[in-house]
mmCIF file of C-alpha atoms in Angstrom:
data_model
loop_
_atom_site.group_PDB
_atom_site.id
_atom_site.type_symbol
_atom_site.label_atom_id
_atom_site.label_comp_id
_atom_site.label_asym_id
_atom_site.label_seq_id
_atom_site.Cartn_x
_atom_site.Cartn_y
_atom_site.Cartn_z
ATOM 1 C CA MET A 6 -0.134 0.031 -0.040
ATOM 2 C CA ALA A 7 2.522 2.207 0.854
ATOM 3 C CA SER A 8 4.004 2.731 -2.717
ATOM 4 C CA THR A 9 0.377 4.331 -3.744
ATOM 5 C CA LEU A 10 -0.450 6.289 -1.561
ATOM 6 C CA THR A 11 1.440 10.239 -1.219
ATOM 7 C CA THR A 12 2.949 11.109 2.197
ATOM 8 C CA GLY A 13 -0.117 13.444 2.866
ATOM 9 C CA GLU A 14 -2.950 10.697 2.385
ATOM 10 C CA GLN A 15 -0.777 8.902 4.894
ATOM 11 C CA LEU A 16 -0.931 12.118 7.067
ATOM 12 C CA PHE A 17 -4.525 12.136 6.726
ATOM 13 C CA CYS A 18 -4.358 8.536 7.892
ATOM 14 C CA GLY A 19 -3.044 8.815 10.600
ATOM 15 C CA LEU A 20 -4.814 11.938 12.076
ATOM 16 C CA ILE A 21 -8.128 9.838 11.150
ATOM 17 C CA ALA A 22 -6.830 7.108 13.478
ATOM 18 C CA SER A 23 -5.231 8.669 16.425
ATOM 19 C CA GLY A 24 -8.682 10.830 17.105
ATOM 20 C CA VAL A 25 -10.900 7.464 17.203
ATOM 21 C CA ALA A 26 -8.271 5.649 18.880
ATOM 22 C CA GLU A 27 -8.069 7.874 21.935
ATOM 23 C CA THR A 28 -11.757 8.786 21.962
ATOM 24 C CA LEU A 29 -12.625 4.818 22.205
ATOM 25 C CA THR A 30 -9.592 4.293 24.604
ATOM 26 C CA TYR A 31 -9.177 7.535 27.061
ATOM 27 C CA PRO A 32 -10.993 6.365 30.312
ATOM 28 C CA PHE A 33 -8.149 3.158 30.732
ATOM 29 C CA GLU A 34 -5.735 6.454 30.536
ATOM 30 C CA VAL A 35 -7.268 8.274 33.142
ATOM 31 C CA ALA A 36 -7.331 4.826 34.961
ATOM 32 C CA LYS A 37 -3.381 3.751 34.327
ATOM 33 C CA VAL A 38 -2.331 7.712 35.137
ATOM 34 C CA ARG A 39 -4.218 7.441 38.854
ATOM 35 C CA LEU A 40 -2.270 3.898 39.329
ATOM 36 C CA GLN A 41 1.354 5.314 38.331
ATOM 37 C CA ILE A 42 1.263 8.180 40.629
ATOM 38 C CA GLN A 43 -0.265 6.855 43.264
ATOM 39 C CA GLY A 44 2.262 5.929 46.177
ATOM 40 C CA GLU A 45 4.806 8.738 45.702
ATOM 41 C CA THR A 46 3.279 10.688 48.439
ATOM 42 C CA PRO A 47 1.567 8.870 51.683
ATOM 43 C CA LEU A 48 -2.812 8.652 51.013
ATOM 44 C CA THR A 49 -4.169 11.763 52.738
ATOM 45 C CA LYS A 50 -6.899 11.006 54.960
ATOM 46 C CA GLY A 51 -10.300 9.803 52.642
ATOM 47 C CA GLN A 52 -8.205 8.849 49.241
ATOM 48 C CA VAL A 53 -8.418 4.962 48.832
ATOM 49 C CA LYS A 54 -5.873 2.860 48.018
ATOM 50 C CA LEU A 55 -6.656 1.619 44.011
ATOM 51 C CA SER A 56 -6.370 -1.670 43.028
ATOM 52 C CA GLY A 57 -6.319 -1.921 39.705
ATOM 53 C CA PRO A 58 -7.427 -0.118 36.406
ATOM 54 C CA PHE A 59 -11.785 -1.188 36.814
ATOM 55 C CA HIS A 60 -11.048 -0.363 40.518
ATOM 56 C CA ALA A 61 -9.367 2.823 39.254
ATOM 57 C CA MET A 62 -12.297 3.458 36.679
ATOM 58 C CA TYR A 63 -15.090 3.292 39.303
ATOM 59 C CA HIS A 64 -13.690 5.489 42.005
ATOM 60 C CA VAL A 65 -13.037 8.265 39.564
ATOM 61 C CA GLY A 66 -16.795 7.744 37.885
ATOM 62 C CA LYS A 67 -18.466 7.612 41.542
ATOM 63 C CA THR A 68 -16.394 10.040 43.379
ATOM 64 C CA GLU A 69 -15.491 12.747 40.359
ATOM 65 C CA GLY A 70 -18.670 12.221 37.651
ATOM 66 C CA MET A 71 -18.183 10.004 34.926
ATOM 67 C CA LEU A 72 -17.054 12.833 33.298
ATOM 68 C CA ALA A 73 -13.818 13.025 35.651
ATOM 69 C CA LEU A 74 -12.723 9.538 32.689
ATOM 70 C CA PHE A 75 -12.690 12.148 29.720
ATOM 71 C CA ALA A 76 -10.645 14.478 32.235
ATOM 72 C CA GLY A 77 -8.032 16.348 29.055
ATOM 73 C CA LEU A 78 -9.707 14.504 26.462
ATOM 74 C CA PRO A 79 -9.322 18.072 24.835
ATOM 75 C CA ALA A 80 -5.419 18.231 25.319
ATOM 76 C CA GLY A 81 -5.277 14.178 24.357
ATOM 77 C CA LEU A 82 -7.572 14.680 21.310
ATOM 78 C CA LEU A 83 -5.030 17.984 20.633
ATOM 79 C CA ARG A 84 -1.721 15.689 21.459
ATOM 80 C CA HIS A 85 -2.814 12.542 18.837
ATOM 81 C CA GLY A 86 -3.729 15.082 16.266
ATOM 82 C CA ILE A 87 -0.056 15.981 16.445
ATOM 83 C CA ALA A 88 1.542 12.633 17.439
ATOM 84 C CA GLY A 89 -0.406 9.552 16.221
ATOM 85 C CA THR A 90 -0.303 11.511 12.899
ATOM 86 C CA MET A 91 3.386 12.356 12.830
ATOM 87 C CA ARG A 92 4.575 9.224 13.936
ATOM 88 C CA LEU A 93 1.757 7.106 11.594
ATOM 89 C CA GLY A 94 1.950 8.983 8.844
ATOM 90 C CA LEU A 95 5.472 9.743 8.013
ATOM 91 C CA PHE A 96 6.677 6.272 9.132
ATOM 92 C CA TYR A 97 6.226 4.628 5.547
ATOM 93 C CA PRO A 98 7.716 8.114 3.926
ATOM 94 C CA THR A 99 10.784 7.772 5.911
ATOM 95 C CA VAL A 100 11.453 3.616 5.356
ATOM 96 C CA ASN A 101 11.110 4.351 1.972
ATOM 97 C CA TYR A 102 13.418 6.895 2.466
ATOM 98 C CA LEU A 103 15.345 4.656 3.826
ATOM 99 C CA THR A 104 15.278 2.040 1.796
ATOM 100 C CA TYR A 105 14.755 4.047 -1.707
ATOM 101 C CA GLY A 106 16.116 7.803 -1.141
ATOM 102 C CA LYS A 107 12.757 9.186 -1.859
ATOM 103 C CA THR A 108 9.429 9.059 0.168
ATOM 104 C CA THR A 109 7.973 6.667 -1.924
ATOM 105 C CA ALA A 110 8.172 3.297 -3.494
ATOM 106 C CA PRO A 111 8.896 2.092 -6.480
ATOM 107 C CA THR A 112 5.526 1.422 -8.859
ATOM 108 C CA ASP A 113 7.984 -1.635 -10.951
ATOM 109 C CA PRO A 114 7.060 -4.805 -8.279
ATOM 110 C CA ALA A 115 11.200 -5.754 -9.803
ATOM 111 C CA GLU A 116 12.642 -2.696 -8.014
ATOM 112 C CA ILE A 117 10.421 -3.782 -4.505
ATOM 113 C CA GLN A 118 13.168 -4.716 -2.011
ATOM 114 C CA PRO A 119 12.181 -6.290 1.724
ATOM 115 C CA ILE A 120 12.446 -4.498 4.712
ATOM 116 C CA THR A 121 15.049 -4.624 7.252
ATOM 117 C CA LEU A 122 14.069 -4.852 10.571
ATOM 118 C CA GLY A 123 16.800 -2.412 11.480
ATOM 119 C CA THR A 124 15.235 0.151 8.826
ATOM 120 C CA ARG A 125 11.472 -0.325 10.346
ATOM 121 C CA MET A 126 13.011 0.152 14.035
ATOM 122 C CA LEU A 127 14.874 3.456 12.887
ATOM 123 C CA ALA A 128 12.232 4.458 10.979
ATOM 124 C CA SER A 129 9.589 4.657 14.102
ATOM 125 C CA ALA A 130 11.810 5.213 16.846
ATOM 126 C CA SER A 131 12.666 8.678 14.552
ATOM 127 C CA THR A 132 9.052 9.868 13.557
ATOM 128 C CA GLY A 133 7.940 9.318 17.592
ATOM 129 C CA ALA A 134 10.920 11.509 19.067
ATOM 130 C CA VAL A 135 10.302 13.935 16.261
ATOM 131 C CA ALA A 136 6.183 13.541 16.711
ATOM 132 C CA MET A 137 6.722 14.008 20.744
ATOM 133 C CA ILE A 138 8.990 17.261 20.587
ATOM 134 C CA ALA A 139 6.307 18.681 18.821
ATOM 135 C CA ALA A 140 3.777 17.236 20.994
ATOM 136 C CA ASN A 141 4.515 17.369 24.250
ATOM 137 C CA PRO A 142 3.107 21.061 25.277
ATOM 138 C CA ALA A 143 -0.084 19.437 25.258
ATOM 139 C CA ASP A 144 0.698 15.958 26.672
ATOM 140 C CA LEU A 145 2.108 18.197 29.341
ATOM 141 C CA VAL A 146 -1.597 19.243 29.799
ATOM 142 C CA LYS A 147 -3.836 15.726 29.688
ATOM 143 C CA THR A 148 -1.607 14.132 32.117
ATOM 144 C CA LYS A 149 -2.172 17.266 34.595
ATOM 145 C CA LEU A 150 -5.654 16.800 34.267
ATOM 146 C CA GLN A 151 -5.559 13.316 34.226
ATOM 147 C CA ALA A 152 -3.536 13.326 37.411
ATOM 148 C CA SER A 153 -6.108 15.808 39.300
ATOM 149 C CA LEU A 154 -7.218 14.597 42.043
ATOM 150 C CA LYS A 155 -10.872 15.573 43.992
ATOM 151 C CA LEU A 156 -10.355 19.087 45.740
ATOM 152 C CA GLN A 157 -10.735 18.528 49.466
ATOM 153 C CA PRO A 158 -13.233 21.504 50.826
ATOM 154 C CA GLY A 159 -11.629 24.757 50.863
ATOM 155 C CA GLU A 160 -9.352 23.948 48.036
ATOM 156 C CA LYS A 161 -8.634 25.772 44.747
ATOM 157 C CA ALA A 162 -7.979 24.361 41.596
ATOM 158 C CA PRO A 163 -5.354 25.849 39.829
ATOM 159 C CA PHE A 164 -7.243 24.849 36.212
ATOM 160 C CA HIS A 165 -9.868 23.376 35.438
ATOM 161 C CA ASN A 166 -9.744 22.582 31.670
ATOM 162 C CA THR A 167 -7.428 22.219 28.650
ATOM 163 C CA ALA A 168 -7.409 25.862 28.005
ATOM 164 C CA SER A 169 -6.778 27.004 31.391
ATOM 165 C CA CYS A 170 -3.906 24.256 32.031
ATOM 166 C CA PHE A 171 -1.918 25.976 29.696
ATOM 167 C CA GLY A 172 -2.358 29.647 31.048
ATOM 168 C CA HIS A 173 -1.783 27.835 34.221
ATOM 169 C CA ILE A 174 1.680 26.426 33.249
ATOM 170 C CA ILE A 175 3.135 29.857 30.755
ATOM 171 C CA ARG A 176 1.594 31.986 33.941
ATOM 172 C CA THR A 177 3.236 30.255 36.329
ATOM 173 C CA GLU A 178 6.543 28.448 34.234
ATOM 174 C CA GLY A 179 6.366 31.140 30.977
ATOM 175 C CA TYR A 180 6.440 29.377 27.645
ATOM 176 C CA MET A 181 9.342 27.148 28.293
ATOM 177 C CA GLY A 182 7.398 25.245 30.827
ATOM 178 C CA LEU A 183 5.147 23.370 28.175
ATOM 179 C CA MET A 184 8.310 21.638 27.749
ATOM 180 C CA HIS A 185 8.363 20.718 30.817
ATOM 181 C CA GLY A 186 9.682 16.824 31.176
ATOM 182 C CA LEU A 187 11.078 16.428 27.315
ATOM 183 C CA SER A 188 13.820 14.558 28.337
ATOM 184 C CA ILE A 189 12.255 12.000 29.368
ATOM 185 C CA ALA A 190 8.743 12.246 26.694
ATOM 186 C CA VAL A 191 10.980 11.580 23.505
ATOM 187 C CA PRO A 192 12.905 8.747 24.523
ATOM 188 C CA ARG A 193 9.855 7.499 25.670
ATOM 189 C CA MET A 194 7.707 8.110 22.630
ATOM 190 C CA ALA A 195 10.732 6.667 20.275
ATOM 191 C CA TRP A 196 11.064 3.515 22.007
ATOM 192 C CA GLN A 197 7.893 3.014 22.458
ATOM 193 C CA ASN A 198 6.622 3.624 18.741
ATOM 194 C CA MET A 199 9.499 1.624 17.893
ATOM 195 C CA ALA A 200 8.332 -1.646 19.598
ATOM 196 C CA GLU A 201 5.245 -1.340 18.962
ATOM 197 C CA VAL A 202 5.117 -0.047 14.722
ATOM 198 C CA THR A 203 7.902 -2.769 14.593
ATOM 199 C CA ALA A 204 5.667 -5.340 16.246
ATOM 200 C CA TYR A 205 3.195 -4.308 14.274
ATOM 201 C CA GLU A 206 4.706 -4.080 10.446
ATOM 202 C CA VAL A 207 6.685 -7.828 11.863
ATOM 203 C CA THR A 208 3.772 -10.084 12.667
ATOM 204 C CA LYS A 209 1.458 -9.117 9.399
ATOM 205 C CA ASP A 210 5.122 -10.512 7.894
ATOM 206 C CA PHE A 211 4.958 -13.415 9.422
ATOM 207 C CA LEU A 212 1.569 -13.934 9.166
ATOM 208 C CA ARG A 213 1.387 -12.610 5.304
ATOM 209 C CA ASP A 214 4.704 -14.926 5.143
ATOM 210 C CA ASN A 215 3.507 -18.433 6.722
ATOM 211 C CA TYR A 216 -0.284 -17.978 6.887
ATOM 212 C CA GLY A 217 -1.419 -16.719 3.736
ATOM 213 C CA MET A 218 -2.884 -13.827 5.554
ATOM 214 C CA GLU A 219 -4.185 -10.825 2.620
ATOM 215 C CA GLU A 220 -4.693 -7.425 3.847
ATOM 216 C CA GLY A 221 -7.818 -7.082 5.638
ATOM 217 C CA LEU A 222 -9.128 -6.478 8.934
ATOM 218 C CA PRO A 223 -8.031 -9.700 10.241
ATOM 219 C CA LEU A 224 -4.685 -9.100 9.526
ATOM 220 C CA TYR A 225 -4.452 -6.158 10.474
ATOM 221 C CA PHE A 226 -6.911 -6.608 14.246
ATOM 222 C CA LEU A 227 -3.797 -9.342 14.756
ATOM 223 C CA GLY A 228 -0.637 -7.238 13.740
ATOM 224 C CA SER A 229 -2.291 -4.318 16.212
ATOM 225 C CA LEU A 230 -2.527 -7.283 19.552
ATOM 226 C CA SER A 231 1.059 -8.179 19.275
ATOM 227 C CA ALA A 232 1.659 -4.079 18.863
ATOM 228 C CA GLY A 233 -0.258 -3.014 22.351
ATOM 229 C CA PHE A 234 1.723 -5.951 24.376
ATOM 230 C CA PHE A 235 5.457 -5.277 23.143
ATOM 231 C CA GLY A 236 4.145 -1.399 23.408
ATOM 232 C CA ALA A 237 2.843 -1.990 26.809
ATOM 233 C CA TYR A 238 5.358 -4.035 28.727
ATOM 234 C CA LEU A 239 8.710 -2.605 27.061
ATOM 235 C CA GLY A 240 7.408 1.080 26.837
ATOM 236 C CA ASN A 241 5.811 0.787 30.879
ATOM 237 C CA PRO A 242 8.934 2.123 32.762
ATOM 238 C CA LEU A 243 9.413 5.513 30.960
ATOM 239 C CA ASP A 244 6.052 5.689 30.792
ATOM 240 C CA VAL A 245 6.228 5.987 34.742
ATOM 241 C CA ILE A 246 8.366 8.226 35.071
ATOM 242 C CA LYS A 247 6.963 10.197 31.888
ATOM 243 C CA THR A 248 4.257 10.514 34.325
ATOM 244 C CA ARG A 249 6.147 11.511 37.506
ATOM 245 C CA ILE A 250 7.882 13.962 35.841
ATOM 246 C CA TYR A 251 4.751 15.958 34.337
ATOM 247 C CA LYS A 252 3.064 16.053 37.835
ATOM 248 C CA ASN A 253 5.997 16.246 39.827
ATOM 249 C CA PRO A 254 4.166 17.400 43.393
ATOM 250 C CA MET A 255 5.992 19.469 45.925
ATOM 251 C CA GLY A 256 8.192 17.271 48.236
ATOM 252 C CA PRO A 257 8.188 18.242 52.126
ATOM 253 C CA ASP A 258 10.711 20.426 51.677
ATOM 254 C CA GLY A 259 8.740 22.983 49.534
ATOM 255 C CA LYS A 260 10.720 21.878 46.340
ATOM 256 C CA PRO A 261 9.555 19.854 43.075
ATOM 257 C CA LEU A 262 10.077 16.100 44.492
ATOM 258 C CA TYR A 263 11.924 14.702 40.727
ATOM 259 C CA LYS A 264 14.718 16.720 40.151
ATOM 260 C CA GLY A 265 14.733 15.277 36.396
ATOM 261 C CA PRO A 266 14.078 11.993 35.034
ATOM 262 C CA ILE A 267 16.850 10.178 36.928
ATOM 263 C CA ASP A 268 16.469 11.085 40.222
ATOM 264 C CA ALA A 269 12.760 9.867 39.545
ATOM 265 C CA ALA A 270 13.670 6.607 38.570
ATOM 266 C CA LEU A 271 16.494 6.639 42.057
ATOM 267 C CA LYS A 272 13.301 7.387 43.842
ATOM 268 C CA MET A 273 11.061 4.893 42.722
ATOM 269 C CA VAL A 274 13.541 1.755 43.349
ATOM 270 C CA ARG A 275 14.330 3.610 46.898
ATOM 271 C CA ASN A 276 10.713 4.129 48.301
ATOM 272 C CA GLU A 277 8.684 1.505 45.597
ATOM 273 C CA GLY A 278 11.009 -1.120 44.818
ATOM 274 C CA ILE A 279 11.950 -2.073 41.323
ATOM 275 C CA PHE A 280 8.293 -2.889 40.299
ATOM 276 C CA SER A 281 7.542 0.471 40.592
ATOM 277 C CA PHE A 282 8.179 1.078 37.267
ATOM 278 C CA TRP A 283 5.633 -1.367 36.288
ATOM 279 C CA LYS A 284 2.741 0.141 38.389
ATOM 280 C CA GLY A 285 -0.334 0.712 35.995
ATOM 281 C CA VAL A 286 0.887 -1.958 33.427
ATOM 282 C CA VAL A 287 -2.763 -3.268 32.909
ATOM 283 C CA PRO A 288 -4.656 -0.436 32.661
ATOM 284 C CA LEU A 289 -1.813 0.634 30.163
ATOM 285 C CA TRP A 290 -1.466 -2.677 28.163
ATOM 286 C CA ILE A 291 -5.165 -2.730 28.250
ATOM 287 C CA HIS A 292 -5.186 0.569 27.065
ATOM 288 C CA VAL A 293 -2.387 0.165 24.869
ATOM 289 C CA SER A 294 -3.853 -2.997 23.105
ATOM 290 C CA ALA A 295 -7.078 -1.025 22.610
ATOM 291 C CA PHE A 296 -5.685 1.757 21.124
ATOM 292 C CA SER A 297 -3.213 -0.397 18.970
ATOM 293 C CA VAL A 298 -6.599 -1.953 17.871
ATOM 294 C CA ALA A 299 -8.715 0.910 17.150
ATOM 295 C CA VAL A 300 -5.440 2.991 15.860
ATOM 296 C CA PHE A 301 -3.847 0.373 13.824
ATOM 297 C CA VAL A 302 -6.965 -0.968 12.417
ATOM 298 C CA THR A 303 -8.403 2.332 11.528
ATOM 299 C CA PHE A 304 -5.255 3.478 9.988
ATOM 300 C CA ASP A 305 -4.634 0.176 7.634
ATOM 301 C CA MET A 306 -8.437 0.411 6.654
ATOM 302 C CA LEU A 307 -8.115 3.362 4.954
ATOM 303 C CA ARG A 308 -4.891 3.439 3.531
ATOM 304 C CA LEU A 309 -6.500 -0.326 2.243
ATOM 305 C CA GLN A 310 -9.521 1.664 1.332
ATOM 306 C CA ILE A 311 -7.691 4.768 -0.386
ATOM 307 C CA VAL A 312 -5.464 2.613 -2.553
ATOM 308 C CA LYS A 313 -8.768 1.048 -3.711
ATOM 309 C CA PHE A 314 -10.258 4.076 -4.900
ATOM 310 C CA LYS A 315 -6.728 4.987 -7.008
ATOM 311 C CA GLY A 316 -6.849 1.308 -8.563
ATOM 312 C CA GLY A 317 -3.818 0.290 -6.601
ATOM 313 C CA ALA A 318 -2.632 -3.642 -5.222
ATOM 314 C CA PRO A 319 -3.593 -3.733 -1.629
ATOM 315 C CA THR A 320 0.165 -5.094 -0.473
ATOM 316 C CA ASP A 321 3.006 -3.100 0.962
#
């Protein structure tokens, strides 16, 4: 398919697929964030220890209202509108450039070359990194809104929606505050995108070559399940650190709890143990798997329909 689609068409498919996937799976991401920040400070009176993703969603919905499960969704859609469009839409053009020296593959089947594992890993990691640089402000706002706990009586929220959160960050930290956490967000996105996209592509190749599966929904569905598993379990440690850095509450000394990603990692190991890096991994796995199914199936089905509309052959 990649050989017959323009970069603009790839980006369009990435935009639509990312928006659909983010909306359908958002409550799981809220649950993941709540579980990831649990334990960084002692529970206060009235706070409940969350035991898992479904308990987290139930508790948030019961105590804060169902809309709290979609806190930060506009920022999430903005984030994925930027990052998802770029990480998916630029992947195949980047693969083609690394393989053929141009963003489109040859139309002559005799000139088609096999795509190496290294090419896929480099392309997915680089597009993920570039996408995260552009999307970091929206991702930061989304995480802050997701991590906002129900206020105690007399407390005043510093922000209450996406726009006010952007304004709060700019007023208190300046415009560069919107790039807070970039040092962990970029490698995290590059690593997780590499795991997801490479697993998706390799799984599709395996199923096509060994089981004769053709382009279509069953192939994309099975490939996306593989992407969700590897993306979640390989990406969770950096995802937890990113969430902690984004939220970064004040410590007992009145200073931010974490000085940076390395400091956050060391304090997590010292205070919560090595397995704290996999806090929230179950909701992340559920979320990433559901997201991967939604985003990759939508992305490739859109690409397939465009190829058919243009009269091309439905092959990569």
